[in-house]
PDB file of C-alpha atoms in Angstrom:
ATOM      1  CA  UNK A   1     105.425  87.132 179.896  1.00 73.00           C
ATOM      2  CA  UNK A   2     103.187  84.488 178.324  1.00 83.00           C
ATOM      3  CA  UNK A   3      99.829  85.957 177.419  1.00 95.00           C
ATOM      4  CA  UNK A   4      97.549  83.133 176.174  1.00 97.00           C
ATOM      5  CA  UNK A   5      94.496  85.460 175.884  1.00 97.00           C
ATOM      6  CA  UNK A   6      96.406  87.791 173.467  1.00 97.00           C
ATOM      7  CA  UNK A   7      97.652  84.828 171.534  1.00 98.00           C
ATOM      8  CA  UNK A   8      93.917  83.525 171.095  1.00 98.00           C
ATOM      9  CA  UNK A   9      92.848  87.077 170.030  1.00 98.00           C
ATOM     10  CA  UNK A  10      95.689  87.354 167.502  1.00 98.00           C
ATOM     11  CA  UNK A  11      94.872  83.638 166.083  1.00 97.00           C
ATOM     12  CA  UNK A  12      91.202  84.859 165.687  1.00 98.00           C
ATOM     13  CA  UNK A  13      92.207  88.029 164.037  1.00 98.00           C
ATOM     14  CA  UNK A  14      94.314  85.951 161.670  1.00 97.00           C
ATOM     15  CA  UNK A  15      91.505  83.630 160.978  1.00 96.00           C
ATOM     16  CA  UNK A  16      89.310  86.501 160.240  1.00 96.00           C
ATOM     17  CA  UNK A  17      91.803  88.161 157.806  1.00 96.00           C
ATOM     18  CA  UNK A  18      92.113  84.675 156.375  1.00 95.00           C
ATOM     19  CA  UNK A  19      95.804  85.125 156.735  1.00 95.00           C
ATOM     20  CA  UNK A  20      97.571  81.701 156.873  1.00 93.00           C
ATOM     21  CA  UNK A  21     100.932  83.323 157.417  1.00 93.00           C
ATOM     22  CA  UNK A  22      99.981  85.368 160.362  1.00 95.00           C
ATOM     23  CA  UNK A  23      98.159  82.230 161.887  1.00 95.00           C
ATOM     24  CA  UNK A  24     101.282  79.839 161.157  1.00 93.00           C
ATOM     25  CA  UNK A  25     103.374  82.511 163.147  1.00 94.00           C
ATOM     26  CA  UNK A  26     101.590  81.764 166.281  1.00 96.00           C
ATOM     27  CA  UNK A  27     102.072  78.029 166.273  1.00 93.00           C
ATOM     28  CA  UNK A  28     105.202  76.072 167.634  1.00 91.00           C
ATOM     29  CA  UNK A  29     107.023  73.871 165.055  1.00 86.00           C
ATOM     30  CA  UNK A  30     105.761  70.781 166.736  1.00 85.00           C
ATOM     31  CA  UNK A  31     102.152  72.074 167.530  1.00 88.00           C
ATOM     32  CA  UNK A  32      99.637  69.288 168.053  1.00 87.00           C
ATOM     33  CA  UNK A  33      96.199  70.310 166.502  1.00 87.00           C
ATOM     34  CA  UNK A  34      93.011  68.385 167.273  1.00 85.00           C
ATOM     35  CA  UNK A  35      89.693  68.934 165.240  1.00 77.00           C
ATOM     36  CA  UNK A  36      86.580  66.806 165.600  1.00 62.00           C
ATOM     37  CA  UNK A  37      86.224  66.331 161.859  1.00 55.00           C
ATOM     38  CA  UNK A  38      89.079  63.799 161.460  1.00 50.00           C
ATOM     39  CA  UNK A  39      90.759  63.561 164.821  1.00 49.00           C
ATOM     40  CA  UNK A  40      93.801  64.806 163.386  1.00 55.00           C
ATOM     41  CA  UNK A  41      97.055  65.693 164.993  1.00 58.00           C
ATOM     42  CA  UNK A  42      99.499  67.928 163.052  1.00 56.00           C
ATOM     43  CA  UNK A  43     103.007  67.431 164.456  1.00 60.00           C
ATOM     44  CA  UNK A  44     105.000  69.423 161.767  1.00 66.00           C
ATOM     45  CA  UNK A  45     104.581  72.800 159.772  1.00 76.00           C
ATOM     46  CA  UNK A  46     104.039  71.711 156.340  1.00 78.00           C
ATOM     47  CA  UNK A  47     100.716  69.824 156.970  1.00 77.00           C
ATOM     48  CA  UNK A  48      99.635  72.496 159.374  1.00 80.00           C
ATOM     49  CA  UNK A  49     100.212  75.094 156.643  1.00 84.00           C
ATOM     50  CA  UNK A  50      98.188  72.978 154.110  1.00 82.00           C
ATOM     51  CA  UNK A  51      95.367  72.689 156.357  1.00 79.00           C
ATOM     52  CA  UNK A  52      95.191  76.385 157.111  1.00 85.00           C
ATOM     53  CA  UNK A  53      95.490  77.043 153.415  1.00 86.00           C
ATOM     54  CA  UNK A  54      92.613  74.832 152.700  1.00 81.00           C
ATOM     55  CA  UNK A  55      90.303  75.935 155.487  1.00 83.00           C
ATOM     56  CA  UNK A  56      90.945  79.695 155.178  1.00 89.00           C
ATOM     57  CA  UNK A  57      90.651  79.880 151.201  1.00 88.00           C
ATOM     58  CA  UNK A  58      87.456  78.069 151.528  1.00 88.00           C
ATOM     59  CA  UNK A  59      85.609  81.172 152.888  1.00 92.00           C
ATOM     60  CA  UNK A  60      84.643  84.434 151.097  1.00 94.00           C
ATOM     61  CA  UNK A  61      84.450  85.968 154.683  1.00 96.00           C
ATOM     62  CA  UNK A  62      84.580  84.940 158.303  1.00 96.00           C
ATOM     63  CA  UNK A  63      83.684  86.497 161.605  1.00 97.00           C
ATOM     64  CA  UNK A  64      83.883  85.556 165.015  1.00 97.00           C
ATOM     65  CA  UNK A  65      81.405  86.846 167.564  1.00 96.00           C
ATOM     66  CA  UNK A  66      83.139  86.482 170.933  1.00 96.00           C
ATOM     67  CA  UNK A  67      81.049  84.835 173.631  1.00 95.00           C
ATOM     68  CA  UNK A  68      83.671  84.054 176.531  1.00 97.00           C
ATOM     69  CA  UNK A  69      87.279  84.202 176.491  1.00 98.00           C
ATOM     70  CA  UNK A  70      89.366  83.009 179.520  1.00 97.00           C
ATOM     71  CA  UNK A  71      92.832  82.285 180.583  1.00 97.00           C
ATOM     72  CA  UNK A  72      95.016  81.249 183.254  1.00 94.00           C
ATOM     73  CA  UNK A  73      98.679  80.281 183.274  1.00 93.00           C
ATOM     74  CA  UNK A  74      99.743  79.445 179.764  1.00 97.00           C
ATOM     75  CA  UNK A  75      96.340  78.117 178.615  1.00 97.00           C
ATOM     76  CA  UNK A  76      93.223  79.921 177.194  1.00 98.00           C
ATOM     77  CA  UNK A  77      89.700  78.973 176.328  1.00 98.00           C
ATOM     78  CA  UNK A  78      87.461  80.808 173.764  1.00 98.00           C
ATOM     79  CA  UNK A  79      83.793  80.407 172.976  1.00 97.00           C
ATOM     80  CA  UNK A  80      82.498  82.087 169.824  1.00 96.00           C
ATOM     81  CA  UNK A  81      79.815  82.073 167.161  1.00 94.00           C
ATOM     82  CA  UNK A  82      81.504  81.602 163.817  1.00 95.00           C
ATOM     83  CA  UNK A  83      79.669  83.051 160.688  1.00 95.00           C
ATOM     84  CA  UNK A  84      81.284  82.565 157.440  1.00 94.00           C
ATOM     85  CA  UNK A  85      80.396  82.497 153.797  1.00 95.00           C
ATOM     86  CA  UNK A  86      81.736  79.925 151.616  1.00 92.00           C
ATOM     87  CA  UNK A  87      83.454  81.144 148.436  1.00 92.00           C
ATOM     88  CA  UNK A  88      83.553  77.723 146.695  1.00 88.00           C
ATOM     89  CA  UNK A  89      82.659  74.084 147.156  1.00 86.00           C
ATOM     90  CA  UNK A  90      84.806  72.113 149.806  1.00 79.00           C
ATOM     91  CA  UNK A  91      86.869  69.295 148.511  1.00 75.00           C
ATOM     92  CA  UNK A  92      87.813  66.749 151.123  1.00 67.00           C
ATOM     93  CA  UNK A  93      88.936  63.230 150.607  1.00 65.00           C
ATOM     94  CA  UNK A  94      87.779  62.984 147.086  1.00 73.00           C
ATOM     95  CA  UNK A  95      84.309  64.293 147.970  1.00 76.00           C
ATOM     96  CA  UNK A  96      82.955  67.438 146.859  1.00 82.00           C
ATOM     97  CA  UNK A  97      80.544  69.320 149.315  1.00 80.00           C
ATOM     98  CA  UNK A  98      78.204  71.757 147.685  1.00 86.00           C
ATOM     99  CA  UNK A  99      79.046  74.831 149.905  1.00 87.00           C
ATOM    100  CA  UNK A 100      79.566  77.561 147.442  1.00 91.00           C
ATOM    101  CA  UNK A 101      77.589  80.764 148.436  1.00 92.00           C
ATOM    102  CA  UNK A 102      76.364  79.156 151.568  1.00 92.00           C
ATOM    103  CA  UNK A 103      76.470  81.168 154.650  1.00 94.00           C
ATOM    104  CA  UNK A 104      76.892  79.085 158.099  1.00 91.00           C
ATOM    105  CA  UNK A 105      76.869  79.580 161.779  1.00 90.00           C
ATOM    106  CA  UNK A 106      78.681  77.492 164.103  1.00 90.00           C
ATOM    107  CA  UNK A 107      79.072  77.625 167.828  1.00 92.00           C
ATOM    108  CA  UNK A 108      82.594  76.740 168.500  1.00 94.00           C
ATOM    109  CA  UNK A 109      85.196  76.376 171.296  1.00 96.00           C
ATOM    110  CA  UNK A 110      88.800  76.850 171.044  1.00 97.00           C
ATOM    111  CA  UNK A 111      91.389  75.667 173.639  1.00 97.00           C
ATOM    112  CA  UNK A 112      94.984  76.406 173.504  1.00 98.00           C
ATOM    113  CA  UNK A 113      98.174  76.020 175.507  1.00 97.00           C
ATOM    114  CA  UNK A 114     101.437  77.924 175.048  1.00 97.00           C
ATOM    115  CA  UNK A 115     104.815  76.489 175.012  1.00 96.00           C
ATOM    116  CA  UNK A 116     107.925  78.033 176.680  1.00 95.00           C
ATOM    117  CA  UNK A 117     108.602  80.506 173.903  1.00 95.00           C
ATOM    118  CA  UNK A 118     104.845  81.621 173.956  1.00 96.00           C
ATOM    119  CA  UNK A 119     103.873  79.915 170.703  1.00 95.00           C
ATOM    120  CA  UNK A 120     100.817  77.559 170.493  1.00 95.00           C
ATOM    121  CA  UNK A 121     101.927  74.063 171.338  1.00 93.00           C
ATOM    122  CA  UNK A 122      98.466  72.554 171.666  1.00 93.00           C
ATOM    123  CA  UNK A 123      95.193  73.632 170.096  1.00 94.00           C
ATOM    124  CA  UNK A 124      91.790  71.954 170.088  1.00 94.00           C
ATOM    125  CA  UNK A 125      88.693  72.970 168.431  1.00 93.00           C
ATOM    126  CA  UNK A 126      85.132  71.653 169.297  1.00 92.00           C
ATOM    127  CA  UNK A 127      82.209  72.441 167.043  1.00 87.00           C
TER     128      UNK A 127
ATOM    129  CA  UNK B   1      82.106  80.672 198.422  1.00 51.00           C
ATOM    130  CA  UNK B   2      83.973  77.557 197.176  1.00 64.00           C
ATOM    131  CA  UNK B   3      86.067  78.332 194.027  1.00 93.00           C
ATOM    132  CA  UNK B   4      84.408  78.039 190.840  1.00 96.00           C
ATOM    133  CA  UNK B   5      86.456  75.301 189.438  1.00 96.00           C
ATOM    134  CA  UNK B   6      85.307  73.277 192.344  1.00 97.00           C
ATOM    135  CA  UNK B   7      81.581  74.008 191.767  1.00 97.00           C
ATOM    136  CA  UNK B   8      81.685  73.200 188.009  1.00 98.00           C
ATOM    137  CA  UNK B   9      83.636  70.047 188.872  1.00 97.00           C
ATOM    138  CA  UNK B  10      80.961  69.047 191.446  1.00 97.00           C
ATOM    139  CA  UNK B  11      78.232  69.791 188.977  1.00 97.00           C
ATOM    140  CA  UNK B  12      79.883  67.461 186.439  1.00 98.00           C
ATOM    141  CA  UNK B  13      80.227  64.912 189.125  1.00 98.00           C
ATOM    142  CA  UNK B  14      76.367  65.307 189.640  1.00 97.00           C
ATOM    143  CA  UNK B  15      75.781  64.769 185.928  1.00 96.00           C
ATOM    144  CA  UNK B  16      77.936  61.629 185.853  1.00 97.00           C
ATOM    145  CA  UNK B  17      75.904  60.435 188.900  1.00 97.00           C
ATOM    146  CA  UNK B  18      72.892  61.138 186.980  1.00 96.00           C
ATOM    147  CA  UNK B  19      71.568  62.762 190.261  1.00 96.00           C
ATOM    148  CA  UNK B  20      68.798  65.094 189.109  1.00 96.00           C
ATOM    149  CA  UNK B  21      68.380  66.893 192.387  1.00 96.00           C
ATOM    150  CA  UNK B  22      72.142  67.629 192.801  1.00 97.00           C
ATOM    151  CA  UNK B  23      72.279  68.699 189.119  1.00 97.00           C
ATOM    152  CA  UNK B  24      69.431  71.390 189.628  1.00 96.00           C
ATOM    153  CA  UNK B  25      70.329  72.251 193.181  1.00 96.00           C
ATOM    154  CA  UNK B  26      73.681  73.737 192.020  1.00 97.00           C
ATOM    155  CA  UNK B  27      72.124  76.006 189.451  1.00 97.00           C
ATOM    156  CA  UNK B  28      70.647  79.402 189.992  1.00 97.00           C
ATOM    157  CA  UNK B  29      67.008  79.822 189.817  1.00 95.00           C
ATOM    158  CA  UNK B  30      67.304  81.958 186.639  1.00 95.00           C
ATOM    159  CA  UNK B  31      69.968  79.854 184.997  1.00 96.00           C
ATOM    160  CA  UNK B  32      70.619  80.267 181.343  1.00 96.00           C
ATOM    161  CA  UNK B  33      71.599  77.343 179.334  1.00 93.00           C
ATOM    162  CA  UNK B  34      72.931  77.645 175.877  1.00 90.00           C
ATOM    163  CA  UNK B  35      73.351  74.665 173.482  1.00 83.00           C
ATOM    164  CA  UNK B  36      74.238  74.205 169.932  1.00 73.00           C
ATOM    165  CA  UNK B  37      70.986  72.404 169.511  1.00 72.00           C
ATOM    166  CA  UNK B  38      68.424  75.240 170.180  1.00 72.00           C
ATOM    167  CA  UNK B  39      68.353  78.699 168.703  1.00 72.00           C
ATOM    168  CA  UNK B  40      67.000  80.363 172.013  1.00 80.00           C
ATOM    169  CA  UNK B  41      68.601  79.402 175.469  1.00 87.00           C
ATOM    170  CA  UNK B  42      66.950  77.256 177.988  1.00 87.00           C
ATOM    171  CA  UNK B  43      66.178  79.586 180.974  1.00 91.00           C
ATOM    172  CA  UNK B  44      65.304  78.786 184.564  1.00 93.00           C
ATOM    173  CA  UNK B  45      65.869  75.712 186.728  1.00 92.00           C
ATOM    174  CA  UNK B  46      62.500  74.228 186.384  1.00 89.00           C
ATOM    175  CA  UNK B  47      62.515  73.984 182.531  1.00 86.00           C
ATOM    176  CA  UNK B  48      65.940  72.028 182.685  1.00 88.00           C
ATOM    177  CA  UNK B  49      64.480  69.763 185.533  1.00 90.00           C
ATOM    178  CA  UNK B  50      61.502  68.916 183.090  1.00 86.00           C
ATOM    179  CA  UNK B  51      63.999  68.321 180.136  1.00 83.00           C
ATOM    180  CA  UNK B  52      66.263  66.062 182.267  1.00 88.00           C
ATOM    181  CA  UNK B  53      63.432  64.228 184.072  1.00 87.00           C
ATOM    182  CA  UNK B  54      62.277  62.916 180.752  1.00 79.00           C
ATOM    183  CA  UNK B  55      65.804  62.096 179.459  1.00 86.00           C
ATOM    184  CA  UNK B  56      68.131  61.338 182.270  1.00 90.00           C
ATOM    185  CA  UNK B  57      67.149  57.674 183.004  1.00 88.00           C
ATOM    186  CA  UNK B  58      67.711  56.894 179.273  1.00 91.00           C
ATOM    187  CA  UNK B  59      71.357  56.661 180.144  1.00 93.00           C
ATOM    188  CA  UNK B  60      73.062  53.521 181.604  1.00 96.00           C
ATOM    189  CA  UNK B  61      76.188  55.568 182.451  1.00 97.00           C
ATOM    190  CA  UNK B  62      77.870  58.893 181.814  1.00 97.00           C
ATOM    191  CA  UNK B  63      81.476  59.406 181.932  1.00 97.00           C
ATOM    192  CA  UNK B  64      83.081  63.038 181.706  1.00 97.00           C
ATOM    193  CA  UNK B  65      86.871  62.723 181.449  1.00 97.00           C
ATOM    194  CA  UNK B  66      88.084  66.297 182.165  1.00 97.00           C
ATOM    195  CA  UNK B  67      91.119  66.956 179.720  1.00 96.00           C
ATOM    196  CA  UNK B  68      91.450  70.717 180.287  1.00 96.00           C
ATOM    197  CA  UNK B  69      90.087  73.389 182.721  1.00 97.00           C
ATOM    198  CA  UNK B  70      90.600  77.033 182.172  1.00 97.00           C
ATOM    199  CA  UNK B  71      89.345  79.358 184.915  1.00 96.00           C
ATOM    200  CA  UNK B  72      89.405  83.081 185.353  1.00 95.00           C
ATOM    201  CA  UNK B  73      87.406  84.477 188.333  1.00 94.00           C
ATOM    202  CA  UNK B  74      84.027  83.123 188.353  1.00 96.00           C
ATOM    203  CA  UNK B  75      84.319  81.844 184.804  1.00 97.00           C
ATOM    204  CA  UNK B  76      85.203  78.333 183.974  1.00 98.00           C
ATOM    205  CA  UNK B  77      85.793  76.457 180.714  1.00 98.00           C
ATOM    206  CA  UNK B  78      86.119  72.504 180.763  1.00 98.00           C
ATOM    207  CA  UNK B  79      87.189  70.515 177.769  1.00 97.00           C
ATOM    208  CA  UNK B  80      86.059  66.895 178.115  1.00 96.00           C
ATOM    209  CA  UNK B  81      85.742  63.568 176.446  1.00 94.00           C
ATOM    210  CA  UNK B  82      82.383  62.281 177.179  1.00 94.00           C
ATOM    211  CA  UNK B  83      81.197  58.615 177.034  1.00 95.00           C
ATOM    212  CA  UNK B  84      77.681  57.810 177.574  1.00 95.00           C
ATOM    213  CA  UNK B  85      75.952  54.374 177.246  1.00 95.00           C
ATOM    214  CA  UNK B  86      72.218  54.245 176.776  1.00 94.00           C
ATOM    215  CA  UNK B  87      69.818  51.782 178.610  1.00 94.00           C
ATOM    216  CA  UNK B  88      66.946  52.560 176.448  1.00 92.00           C
ATOM    217  CA  UNK B  89      65.781  54.503 173.653  1.00 90.00           C
ATOM    218  CA  UNK B  90      65.616  58.182 174.298  1.00 85.00           C
ATOM    219  CA  UNK B  91      62.157  59.826 173.850  1.00 83.00           C
ATOM    220  CA  UNK B  92      62.046  63.522 173.390  1.00 78.00           C
ATOM    221  CA  UNK B  93      58.893  65.380 172.303  1.00 76.00           C
ATOM    222  CA  UNK B  94      57.297  62.139 170.692  1.00 78.00           C
ATOM    223  CA  UNK B  95      60.341  61.388 168.822  1.00 82.00           C
ATOM    224  CA  UNK B  96      61.860  58.018 169.797  1.00 85.00           C
ATOM    225  CA  UNK B  97      65.840  57.901 169.147  1.00 86.00           C
ATOM    226  CA  UNK B  98      67.185  54.528 168.547  1.00 86.00           C
ATOM    227  CA  UNK B  99      69.678  54.776 171.179  1.00 90.00           C
ATOM    228  CA  UNK B 100      69.094  51.498 173.308  1.00 92.00           C
ATOM    229  CA  UNK B 101      72.251  49.628 173.910  1.00 93.00           C
ATOM    230  CA  UNK B 102      74.358  52.095 172.188  1.00 93.00           C
ATOM    231  CA  UNK B 103      77.353  54.269 173.337  1.00 93.00           C
ATOM    232  CA  UNK B 104      78.749  57.511 172.175  1.00 92.00           C
ATOM    233  CA  UNK B 105      82.330  58.916 172.597  1.00 92.00           C
ATOM    234  CA  UNK B 106      82.390  62.639 171.825  1.00 90.00           C
ATOM    235  CA  UNK B 107      84.518  65.714 172.544  1.00 92.00           C
ATOM    236  CA  UNK B 108      82.597  68.553 174.371  1.00 94.00           C
ATOM    237  CA  UNK B 109      83.207  71.952 175.862  1.00 96.00           C
ATOM    238  CA  UNK B 110      81.344  73.639 178.807  1.00 97.00           C
ATOM    239  CA  UNK B 111      81.773  77.306 179.515  1.00 98.00           C
ATOM    240  CA  UNK B 112      80.117  78.090 182.937  1.00 98.00           C
ATOM    241  CA  UNK B 113      79.532  81.288 185.107  1.00 98.00           C
ATOM    242  CA  UNK B 114      79.163  81.019 188.623  1.00 98.00           C
ATOM    243  CA  UNK B 115      77.250  83.828 190.518  1.00 97.00           C
ATOM    244  CA  UNK B 116      78.323  85.333 194.070  1.00 96.00           C
ATOM    245  CA  UNK B 117      76.063  82.791 195.731  1.00 96.00           C
ATOM    246  CA  UNK B 118      78.022  79.991 194.442  1.00 96.00           C
ATOM    247  CA  UNK B 119      75.304  78.750 192.086  1.00 97.00           C
ATOM    248  CA  UNK B 120      76.060  78.291 188.301  1.00 98.00           C
ATOM    249  CA  UNK B 121      74.148  81.014 186.399  1.00 98.00           C
ATOM    250  CA  UNK B 122      75.131  80.373 182.878  1.00 97.00           C
ATOM    251  CA  UNK B 123      76.225  77.222 180.972  1.00 97.00           C
ATOM    252  CA  UNK B 124      77.114  77.157 177.246  1.00 96.00           C
ATOM    253  CA  UNK B 125      77.579  73.889 175.673  1.00 93.00           C
ATOM    254  CA  UNK B 126      79.535  72.813 172.520  1.00 92.00           C
ATOM    255  CA  UNK B 127      79.990  69.493 171.341  1.00 88.00           C
ATOM    256  CA  UNK B 128      80.690  67.383 168.299  1.00 81.00           C
ATOM    257  CA  UNK B 129      76.932  67.107 167.379  1.00 77.00           C
ATOM    258  CA  UNK B 130      77.736  65.415 164.119  1.00 76.00           C
ATOM    259  CA  UNK B 131      79.514  62.746 166.059  1.00 77.00           C
ATOM    260  CA  UNK B 132      76.404  62.259 168.226  1.00 81.00           C
ATOM    261  CA  UNK B 133      74.241  61.947 165.283  1.00 80.00           C
ATOM    262  CA  UNK B 134      76.608  59.524 163.433  1.00 78.00           C
ATOM    263  CA  UNK B 135      77.303  57.494 166.188  1.00 85.00           C
ATOM    264  CA  UNK B 136      73.517  56.942 167.344  1.00 83.00           C
ATOM    265  CA  UNK B 137      72.182  56.627 163.858  1.00 81.00           C
ATOM    266  CA  UNK B 138      69.835  59.501 164.342  1.00 81.00           C
ATOM    267  CA  UNK B 139      68.347  61.174 161.314  1.00 79.00           C
ATOM    268  CA  UNK B 140      68.465  64.982 160.632  1.00 75.00           C
ATOM    269  CA  UNK B 141      64.977  65.044 160.499  1.00 80.00           C
ATOM    270  CA  UNK B 142      64.566  63.624 163.784  1.00 80.00           C
ATOM    271  CA  UNK B 143      66.874  66.318 165.215  1.00 76.00           C
ATOM    272  CA  UNK B 144      65.017  68.879 163.395  1.00 79.00           C
ATOM    273  CA  UNK B 145      61.445  67.505 164.770  1.00 81.00           C
ATOM    274  CA  UNK B 146      62.961  67.591 168.228  1.00 79.00           C
ATOM    275  CA  UNK B 147      64.235  71.214 168.163  1.00 77.00           C
ATOM    276  CA  UNK B 148      61.000  72.484 166.556  1.00 80.00           C
ATOM    277  CA  UNK B 149      58.757  70.754 169.009  1.00 79.00           C
ATOM    278  CA  UNK B 150      60.959  72.093 172.083  1.00 75.00           C
ATOM    279  CA  UNK B 151      60.727  75.598 170.590  1.00 75.00           C
ATOM    280  CA  UNK B 152      57.015  75.309 169.982  1.00 78.00           C
ATOM    281  CA  UNK B 153      56.374  74.020 173.642  1.00 72.00           C
ATOM    282  CA  UNK B 154      58.531  76.849 175.063  1.00 69.00           C
ATOM    283  CA  UNK B 155      56.862  79.531 173.148  1.00 72.00           C
ATOM    284  CA  UNK B 156      53.263  78.131 174.441  1.00 73.00           C
ATOM    285  CA  UNK B 157      54.538  77.991 178.006  1.00 66.00           C
TER     286      UNK B 157
END
């Protein structure tokens, strides 16, 4: 049986562990991922892997404080306060953002939908 | 009690219609509203009415395209594309934001709880704040000023 709530919890646990392999295993090979910062859509595994590696390796640690977790059918929604400490500066599109050592708190929402195999076929982050 | 999805959907309709009475009537008296903009939640229908009375008529139109609705019991989450056009500058706590004639198009999420009486008792909003600031040309200092004035006023109330 598809369990989108359990998949969301597993994804958050993988993020907290900064374990890109565990996170990757939860996504379908053709997953679509939308994030506000660049309105990107990832439709194959290599760029998704690169994205996860880049994002997760930026943090020294990252914690998700759950606020609300809902699911129905094959979809789930998660409201959380993310707190993380940057291990290094962030490098994006040729720019360096001086984040090293900074702690940030970000209210964030995740939405996901599972495919027939129970993997994440669609994922959106709002922050 | 109507189902929670219908209640939240109607509330979003009221926001689109910019109908202050409907917006407020659908909330519990002790509603709690959390936003990424303020450190402490906004509590109570009256405070929200005061805030909206001062700002709602700045909008020429508000459109909320529901992209995904997830519900469990009396809890509802909505992922939406929000498009708003401003008729005039937005004035908040003495700060005049240069919004007249501008539009914004952002992604946002609403998480709502509906009580046994069918009223919305809690709303948590998350949105692409960076997108709002960028599209409207608002300075970081103006945002900081508004938040500080709002929180000062609330402490004094």
